[in-house]
Amino acid sequence: MEDPNGVGPGAGSPPGNGSSSGGGGGSKGKQASPKGREMFKNQRRESEGSVDCPNLEFEYGDADEHGAELSELYSYTENPEFTVNRHCFEEDFRTQVQGRGWLELEEASQKAYIMRLLDRLEVVNREQRLKVARAILYLAQGTFGECDTEADVLHWSRYNSFLLYQMGTFTAFLELLRMETDNTQACSSALRKPAISLADSTELRVLLSVMYLMVENIRLEWDTDPSGWRAVRETFQTELSFPVHSEEPFVLLLFSMITKFCSGLAPHFPMKKVLLLLWKVVLFTLGGFETLQALKIQKRAEFSLPPLAEDSIQVVRSMRAASPPSYTLDLGESQMAPQSSKQRGRRGRKQLLTKQDSLDIYNERDLFKNEEPPPEEEEEAGEGENTLDGELDLLERGPLVPPRPSQTPTTERVTFPKGLPWAPKVRDTDTLVGLPRPIHESVKTLKQHKYISISDIQIKNEEELEKCPMSLGEEKVQQTPCEILYQAMLYNLPQYMIALLKILLAAAPTSKAKTDSINILADVLPEEMPITVLQSMKLGIDVNRHKEIIVKSISTVLLLLLKHFKLNHIYQFEYVSQHLVFANCIPLILKFFNQNILSYITAKNSISVLDYPSCTIHDLPDLTAESLEAGDNNQFCWRNLFSCINLLRLLNKLTKWKHSRTMMLVVFKSAPILKRALKVKQAMLQLYVLKLLKIQTKYLGRQWRKSNMKTMSAIYQKVRHRMNDDWAYGNDIDARPWDFQAEECTLRANIEAFNSRRYDRPQDSEFAPVDNCLLSVLGQKLELPEDFYYSYELWLEREVFSQPICWEELLQSH
């Protein structure tokens, strides 16, 4: 893994950019000539036209639209197999049904035919079994040969998926998948080949495609669904969540395939399909972001905590993106009106005072409207600012504050500062003994905004369980899908995390091709390599698209696992997080963002006419180099923007409230890398970038803050306020390098104690609570052997009544 140390913007504005008018310049400053002003206007127009990014109308959610999620399952090199699947089905179907199509059959006839297909899946002949599996795949793909529109294909794909599940298809394919993953002959054959292609994973791709289509189609709930489908969905969800047919959840089989692939034992495994199926199974069994919010509300109620002030995703959706910087504008200003350092210093102090006054009144007006940009807005060590403008037009702002819950008492109502999107929070308050009344009022305000998290309660409960194991007894752990998954993953979890990060590194666009790196392109490369320029262009687009889909699936899987484990128990979250950090996840994500993120988000690595289901309905037109380069007409690539936001959220999860990991961001010089991502005008992405900049601001020094006041203003306007946080003015002089080991070792000890107490101890523990009450002990019903009832009187006479008791000796012995 490459170390992102020292990576920053390549070029920047010259230091000391000034302005030709107003604000401390004095009469001695040079005035711009009419010719200069005209040049300045032209440069500003050019910068607005070429540098500025349009507002991206992107709505963050669990997944893309249904058709897009299904189309990403297939590589463009797999398109000829659609026809193969259709031929396998029609050849078999004609022998069973005469003169009628699949869509014309009654449901009972359709079920009978599926049952005959499943019976023939058990044949020994591998080739015959593959033909039957392809016929079932054609059904899951929507029997597109009998459809006229793309909507019809998607409709029948869902209908057939429910039908296939009801007939037991998923269980049958699960057994076939287990058999294929244990096929040592296929693994050894792939290891002997100098180059692995699409043909080496044919059986696995067919099996995984059927299972993915069933999971994705049944997972979604639409208003037009038949009434019986809800029960089918709940049954399928339970089957995937709780081990029914095996000792482990289905997710564990997919994780074992990933680790086997990364270890080099099975290089032919189609990783993209495995990762997509893993993501959708985790999403289906544990739930998405809306489910997480509902679970959080429910869990806070169980712990008797006050309700949440807002839904974070809903608040972010109402936020507006800020405009990125204008590089040519800064350059024009520096050329037009140079000023002396003394003049710039006076003007800078005046502006800083003005800004501080504005901050004190909670941003009641537009802070920087018609205000000159502050001087010396450059990177430290002479690098350019290249950062967020920080200006928010009040006319563009939507309603940023959600309505207050009706159950909140009037006297304890939390008031939002005007213009700020988040309710402030504070984590601790101290004793008020001997303090004057104004301080009491201030602390009352602090307590009004005091936020107690579920994690705080869980940590406190864990400390009590560790201190008093005998009196508190065994903890009652609810067997939720998340808890069962953690128990199943526990002992191999480090290997799972390392494997995911290895694949993520190989799929990152900034990674260089290495001979010793894993090959993630086994399920996209054709048997015969392209021989024309057009074929090479098509394959290049397919490979880039393939990598983007892998990044999308891994980033979402990691984020969902972290969020669910954190809600289930904080130390489960910390266990996964620590192994990600130890596997260099932080520099890996920074390495991913050390590229032109705007270009990555607007990449056109797609060929719409080749996407499913379009390619199954319409005749394929003649492809040209121009049509391949054109791509789609979308403003941005949904999956790439989704991946970037997920990775930023993941980085926030790993570093939040962790001093040692925050120092890693500083050591890896992440500030210039993150600031370049602010050029993307999307509110959610900008928010998580600003959060990452906020937590390390006080470690970057006073000079950095002075040179990046636009970024500081953007943080103030967009990120939640922590009332007693010194992020904007504090200087941490105790950032010693050995803090990392001390903090991580303490955390690791707590995690190991938690895992040992809850999962390693046998049921009959020596710390099990003992009943010391004589009445309850004697009142317990004991199972006695049958011969006891015949001999107990003789035993009492011989062992009890006939034995004299010498009380003096008994007292002396004690």
XYZ file of N, CA and C in Angstrom, residues 23-179:
471
model
N -11.533 48.179 2.641
C -11.096 47.343 3.739
C -9.647 47.397 4.077
N -9.079 48.506 4.488
C -7.723 48.544 5.008
C -6.672 48.715 3.955
N -7.043 48.875 2.694
C -6.034 49.036 1.658
C -5.377 50.403 1.720
N -6.106 51.418 2.144
C -5.541 52.750 2.247
C -5.380 53.404 0.884
N -4.988 54.660 0.888
C -4.825 55.407 -0.355
C -3.578 55.034 -1.095
N -2.630 54.357 -0.421
C -1.372 54.023 -1.074
C -1.502 52.793 -1.974
N -2.568 52.017 -1.845
C -2.698 50.817 -2.675
C -2.906 51.199 -4.117
N -2.352 50.380 -5.038
C -2.476 50.647 -6.465
C -3.883 50.335 -6.934
N -4.431 51.200 -7.756
C -5.762 51.001 -8.307
C -5.649 50.318 -9.667
N -6.638 49.444 -9.945
C -6.616 48.714 -11.208
C -7.025 49.632 -12.345
N -6.382 49.476 -13.485
C -6.716 50.253 -14.668
C -7.973 49.697 -15.308
N -8.638 50.487 -16.202
C -9.832 49.947 -16.889
C -9.510 48.673 -17.658
N -8.327 48.631 -18.279
C -7.939 47.425 -19.017
C -7.789 46.249 -18.069
N -7.219 46.535 -16.891
C -7.057 45.461 -15.904
C -8.382 44.961 -15.392
N -9.331 45.897 -15.153
C -10.647 45.471 -14.683
C -11.361 44.612 -15.715
N -11.194 44.952 -16.982
C -11.812 44.150 -18.041
C -11.207 42.747 -18.086
N -9.866 42.678 -17.928
C -9.206 41.376 -17.910
C -9.678 40.561 -16.706
N -9.857 41.242 -15.595
C -10.350 40.586 -14.367
C -11.736 39.986 -14.596
N -12.626 40.718 -15.271
C -13.968 40.216 -15.542
C -13.930 39.005 -16.472
N -13.060 39.083 -17.488
C -12.949 37.948 -18.412
C -12.460 36.700 -17.698
N -11.464 36.896 -16.819
C -10.945 35.746 -16.082
C -12.008 35.160 -15.159
N -12.808 36.016 -14.551
C -13.860 35.525 -13.670
C -14.896 34.738 -14.454
N -15.255 35.221 -15.660
C -16.209 34.491 -16.477
C -15.653 33.135 -16.894
N -14.357 33.116 -17.249
C -13.735 31.859 -17.644
C -13.735 30.879 -16.479
N -13.417 31.399 -15.275
C -13.359 30.506 -14.113
C -14.731 29.957 -13.783
N -15.756 30.790 -13.902
C -17.094 30.314 -13.603
C -17.570 29.284 -14.611
N -17.091 29.406 -15.844
C -17.524 28.468 -16.865
C -16.757 27.178 -16.869
N -15.480 27.185 -16.465
C -14.651 25.995 -16.618
C -14.375 25.276 -15.312
N -14.196 26.024 -14.222
C -13.808 25.401 -12.970
C -15.022 24.994 -12.153
N -16.034 25.833 -12.158
C -17.161 25.603 -11.268
C -17.888 24.329 -11.646
N -18.297 23.572 -10.620
C -19.040 22.330 -10.806
C -20.513 22.617 -10.569
N -21.400 22.119 -11.414
C -22.827 22.364 -11.179
C -23.304 21.631 -9.932
N -24.408 22.102 -9.384
C -25.006 21.415 -8.238
C -25.455 20.024 -8.668
N -25.051 19.013 -7.928
C -25.376 17.634 -8.269
C -26.665 17.230 -7.564
N -27.685 16.939 -8.336
C -28.985 16.544 -7.776
C -28.925 15.060 -7.429
N -28.346 14.769 -6.294
C -28.119 13.393 -5.861
C -28.829 13.167 -4.539
N -29.619 12.100 -4.464
C -30.295 11.754 -3.221
C -29.707 10.463 -2.688
N -29.081 10.557 -1.537
C -28.411 9.413 -0.925
C -29.435 8.436 -0.382
N -29.211 7.156 -0.605
C -30.118 6.133 -0.116
C -29.415 4.795 -0.009
N -30.201 3.747 0.223
C -29.628 2.411 0.396
C -29.026 1.876 -0.889
N -29.628 2.198 -2.018
C -29.160 1.659 -3.295
C -29.702 2.529 -4.417
N -29.197 2.282 -5.623
C -29.656 2.980 -6.819
C -31.027 2.431 -7.214
N -31.586 2.950 -8.297
C -32.878 2.458 -8.759
C -32.765 0.983 -9.156
N -33.903 0.308 -9.195
C -33.928 -1.147 -9.323
C -33.221 -1.639 -10.587
N -33.531 -1.025 -11.714
C -32.921 -1.468 -12.967
C -31.418 -1.292 -12.983
N -30.934 -0.203 -12.394
C -29.489 0.040 -12.363
C -28.780 -0.992 -11.494
N -29.387 -1.370 -10.369
C -28.767 -2.365 -9.499
C -28.711 -3.733 -10.165
N -29.724 -4.071 -10.953
C -29.689 -5.355 -11.657
C -28.691 -5.325 -12.805
N -28.576 -4.195 -13.491
C -27.665 -4.134 -14.639
C -26.208 -4.253 -14.216
N -25.867 -3.778 -13.012
C -24.476 -3.836 -12.567
C -24.032 -5.255 -12.218
N -24.967 -6.187 -12.166
C -24.587 -7.580 -11.915
C -23.802 -8.172 -13.075
N -24.063 -7.677 -14.286
C -23.480 -8.281 -15.478
C -22.381 -7.391 -16.062
N -21.301 -8.023 -16.465
C -20.285 -7.323 -17.250
C -20.727 -7.299 -18.714
N -20.194 -6.365 -19.472
C -20.545 -6.299 -20.886
C -20.031 -7.515 -21.653
N -18.958 -8.135 -21.166
C -18.450 -9.336 -21.828
C -19.371 -10.532 -21.605
N -20.299 -10.435 -20.653
C -21.256 -11.516 -20.401
C -22.491 -11.425 -21.282
N -22.664 -10.357 -22.053
C -23.906 -10.155 -22.800
C -24.285 -11.310 -23.718
N -23.329 -11.977 -24.411
C -23.740 -13.127 -25.248
C -24.401 -14.246 -24.459
N -24.197 -14.315 -23.159
C -24.777 -15.389 -22.364
C -26.273 -15.213 -22.137
N -26.791 -13.987 -22.340
C -28.244 -13.814 -22.281
C -28.925 -14.697 -23.316
N -28.372 -14.728 -24.508
C -28.934 -15.565 -25.573
C -28.781 -17.043 -25.252
N -27.654 -17.418 -24.666
C -27.435 -18.810 -24.288
C -28.468 -19.255 -23.253
N -28.716 -18.414 -22.274
C -29.711 -18.736 -21.248
C -31.098 -18.913 -21.861
N -31.435 -18.052 -22.788
C -32.748 -18.132 -23.439
C -32.892 -19.431 -24.230
N -31.855 -19.801 -24.964
C -31.912 -21.036 -25.742
C -32.048 -22.254 -24.839
N -31.336 -22.274 -23.700
C -31.435 -23.400 -22.766
C -32.861 -23.545 -22.239
N -33.497 -22.416 -21.930
C -34.866 -22.476 -21.420
C -35.838 -22.923 -22.503
N -35.778 -22.267 -23.663
C -36.754 -22.564 -24.712
C -36.620 -23.992 -25.219
N -35.408 -24.508 -25.303
C -35.201 -25.886 -25.748
C -35.845 -26.878 -24.788
N -35.737 -26.611 -23.511
C -36.346 -27.503 -22.524
C -37.850 -27.262 -22.403
N -38.261 -26.007 -22.473
C -39.667 -25.655 -22.269
C -40.542 -26.243 -23.371
N -40.031 -26.288 -24.616
C -40.814 -26.839 -25.736
C -41.091 -28.331 -25.556
N -40.209 -29.014 -24.861
C -40.440 -30.438 -24.622
C -41.488 -30.684 -23.543
N -41.745 -29.683 -22.717
C -42.691 -29.841 -21.605
C -44.060 -29.229 -21.903
N -44.061 -28.088 -22.591
C -45.304 -27.355 -22.863
C -45.375 -27.095 -24.363
N -46.489 -27.407 -24.956
C -46.670 -27.262 -26.399
C -47.553 -26.056 -26.723
N -47.047 -25.181 -27.605
C -47.862 -24.112 -28.167
C -48.175 -22.955 -27.246
N -47.556 -22.849 -26.117
C -47.826 -21.750 -25.191
C -46.514 -21.219 -24.634
N -46.519 -19.930 -24.285
C -45.349 -19.318 -23.695
C -45.427 -19.319 -22.174
N -44.334 -18.917 -21.556
C -44.287 -18.899 -20.089
C -45.306 -17.929 -19.502
N -45.459 -16.775 -20.120
C -46.368 -15.771 -19.584
C -47.826 -16.183 -19.736
N -48.116 -17.161 -20.596
C -49.495 -17.603 -20.824
C -49.916 -18.707 -19.868
N -48.976 -19.274 -19.114
C -49.289 -20.372 -18.214
C -49.961 -19.870 -16.935
N -50.790 -20.741 -16.365
C -51.336 -20.442 -15.037
C -50.234 -20.659 -14.000
N -50.436 -20.077 -12.805
C -49.416 -20.168 -11.761
C -49.124 -21.616 -11.373
N -50.159 -22.433 -11.338
C -49.952 -23.837 -10.961
C -49.070 -24.547 -11.977
N -49.287 -24.283 -13.260
C -48.459 -24.896 -14.309
C -47.026 -24.384 -14.242
N -46.871 -23.114 -13.936
C -45.524 -22.559 -13.808
C -44.779 -23.220 -12.651
N -45.462 -23.421 -11.526
C -44.816 -24.068 -10.385
C -44.451 -25.513 -10.705
N -45.314 -26.186 -11.437
C -45.023 -27.581 -11.794
C -43.788 -27.660 -12.697
N -43.659 -26.732 -13.620
C -42.480 -26.752 -14.493
C -41.208 -26.446 -13.704
N -41.271 -25.482 -12.777
C -40.097 -25.170 -11.955
C -39.689 -26.385 -11.132
N -40.664 -27.119 -10.624
C -40.341 -28.307 -9.844
C -39.623 -29.347 -10.694
N -40.045 -29.500 -11.960
C -39.351 -30.443 -12.838
C -37.921 -29.990 -13.105
N -37.708 -28.688 -13.232
C -36.341 -28.173 -13.424
C -35.474 -28.467 -12.203
N -36.029 -28.242 -11.016
C -35.253 -28.468 -9.798
C -34.904 -29.949 -9.623
N -35.808 -30.830 -10.027
C -35.502 -32.259 -9.946
C -34.317 -32.627 -10.820
N -34.204 -31.972 -11.957
C -33.114 -32.291 -12.894
C -31.818 -31.575 -12.547
N -31.854 -30.716 -11.525
C -30.604 -30.104 -11.053
C -29.716 -31.110 -10.334
N -30.296 -32.232 -9.932
C -29.562 -33.200 -9.147
C -28.852 -34.253 -10.000
N -28.821 -34.059 -11.315
C -28.140 -35.018 -12.176
C -26.638 -34.932 -11.969
N -25.949 -36.025 -12.252
C -24.508 -36.078 -12.057
C -23.768 -35.342 -13.166
N -24.326 -35.405 -14.377
C -23.660 -34.800 -15.527
C -23.564 -33.290 -15.342
N -22.334 -32.780 -15.332
C -22.093 -31.355 -15.064
C -22.678 -30.467 -16.161
N -22.563 -30.880 -17.388
C -23.053 -30.073 -18.511
C -24.570 -29.974 -18.495
N -25.247 -31.090 -18.221
C -26.705 -31.057 -18.142
C -27.182 -30.194 -16.984
N -26.476 -30.274 -15.866
C -26.831 -29.463 -14.704
C -26.693 -27.974 -15.011
N -25.668 -27.616 -15.762
C -25.464 -26.210 -16.118
C -26.575 -25.709 -17.026
N -27.048 -26.558 -17.952
C -28.138 -26.137 -18.828
C -29.415 -25.865 -18.039
N -29.712 -26.704 -17.069
C -30.900 -26.481 -16.235
C -30.736 -25.204 -15.421
N -29.543 -24.968 -14.870
C -29.301 -23.753 -14.101
C -29.454 -22.512 -14.974
N -29.018 -22.599 -16.226
C -29.186 -21.452 -17.145
C -30.665 -21.208 -17.454
N -31.450 -22.273 -17.582
C -32.883 -22.105 -17.816
C -33.543 -21.400 -16.637
N -33.131 -21.757 -15.415
C -33.669 -21.083 -14.218
C -33.198 -19.628 -14.182
N -31.964 -19.376 -14.594
C -31.461 -18.001 -14.638
C -32.275 -17.162 -15.620
N -32.659 -17.751 -16.742
C -33.486 -17.023 -17.718
C -34.827 -16.622 -17.105
N -35.388 -17.500 -16.294
C -36.632 -17.137 -15.604
C -36.388 -15.972 -14.651
N -35.293 -16.033 -13.885
C -34.993 -14.950 -12.944
C -34.691 -13.647 -13.665
N -34.194 -13.740 -14.889
C -33.910 -12.531 -15.664
C -35.155 -11.942 -16.314
N -36.319 -12.555 -16.128
C -37.569 -11.943 -16.567
C -38.144 -12.482 -17.847
N -37.695 -13.640 -18.323
C -38.183 -14.216 -19.587
C -38.329 -13.138 -20.661
N -37.205 -12.459 -20.891
C -37.227 -11.265 -21.747
C -37.609 -11.580 -23.186
N -37.518 -12.846 -23.611
C -37.902 -13.192 -24.982
C -39.372 -12.996 -25.252
N -40.206 -12.944 -24.235
C -41.647 -12.767 -24.396
C -42.104 -11.371 -23.978
N -41.172 -10.469 -23.699
C -41.509 -9.109 -23.233
C -41.258 -8.089 -24.338
N -41.981 -6.970 -24.263
C -41.858 -5.908 -25.263
C -41.126 -4.684 -24.738
N -41.161 -4.441 -23.446
C -40.548 -3.245 -22.872
C -39.621 -3.632 -21.724
N -38.758 -2.692 -21.339
C -37.859 -2.920 -20.214
C -38.637 -3.054 -18.908
N -39.716 -2.298 -18.773
C -40.537 -2.392 -17.568
C -41.137 -3.789 -17.424
N -41.534 -4.395 -18.545
C -42.073 -5.758 -18.499
C -41.016 -6.747 -18.025
N -39.795 -6.584 -18.489
C -38.722 -7.486 -18.078
C -38.505 -7.403 -16.573
N -38.447 -6.184 -16.042
C -38.240 -6.013 -14.604
C -39.414 -6.559 -13.800
N -40.643 -6.398 -14.344
C -41.826 -6.921 -13.642
C -41.779 -8.440 -13.558
N -41.509 -9.101 -14.667
C -41.512 -10.562 -14.668
C -40.284 -11.127 -13.968
N -39.250 -10.354 -13.894
C -38.092 -10.799 -13.111
C -38.458 -10.891 -11.632
N -39.185 -9.903 -11.130
C -39.635 -9.949 -9.727
C -40.649 -11.068 -9.520
N -41.605 -11.179 -10.424
C -42.637 -12.213 -10.288
C -42.004 -13.607 -10.267
N -41.111 -13.868 -11.210
C -40.475 -15.186 -11.281
C -39.572 -15.448 -10.076
N -38.961 -14.396 -9.534
C -38.099 -14.576 -8.370
C -38.901 -15.041 -7.162
N -40.062 -14.434 -6.935
C -40.916 -14.895 -5.836
C -41.362 -16.331 -6.072
N -41.700 -16.659 -7.327
C -42.138 -18.007 -7.651
C -41.021 -19.019 -7.422
N -39.825 -18.666 -7.855
C -38.678 -19.567 -7.679
C -38.382 -19.813 -6.206
N -38.468 -18.761 -5.396
C -38.194 -18.949 -3.973
C -39.234 -19.856 -3.318
N -40.504 -19.647 -3.669
C -41.557 -20.462 -3.072
C -41.390 -21.945 -3.388
N -40.749 -22.259 -4.502
C -40.544 -23.661 -4.882
C -39.233 -24.233 -4.337
N -38.496 -23.457 -3.533
C -37.278 -23.973 -2.914
C -36.030 -23.827 -3.761
N -36.033 -22.914 -4.723
C -34.888 -22.767 -5.623
C -33.655 -22.254 -4.896
N -33.840 -21.321 -3.955
C -32.673 -20.740 -3.288
C -31.916 -21.805 -2.497
N -32.633 -22.652 -1.813
C -31.979 -23.709 -1.042
C -31.212 -24.659 -1.952
N -31.819 -25.007 -3.097
C -31.139 -25.899 -4.043
C -29.868 -25.262 -4.594
N -29.933 -23.976 -4.919
C -28.755 -23.296 -5.457
C -27.705 -23.074 -4.371
N -28.140 -22.944 -3.123
C -27.178 -22.811 -2.037
C -26.326 -24.070 -1.905
N -26.960 -25.247 -2.047
C -26.195 -26.492 -1.992
C -25.237 -26.604 -3.166
N -25.681 -26.182 -4.343
C -24.789 -26.211 -5.506
C -23.618 -25.247 -5.328
N -23.886 -24.084 -4.708
C -22.810 -23.117 -4.483
C -21.779 -23.680 -3.517
N -22.243 -24.331 -2.467
C -21.298 -24.954 -1.534
C -20.447 -26.000 -2.249
N -21.066 -26.758 -3.119
C -20.338 -27.793 -3.842
C -19.291 -27.177 -4.773
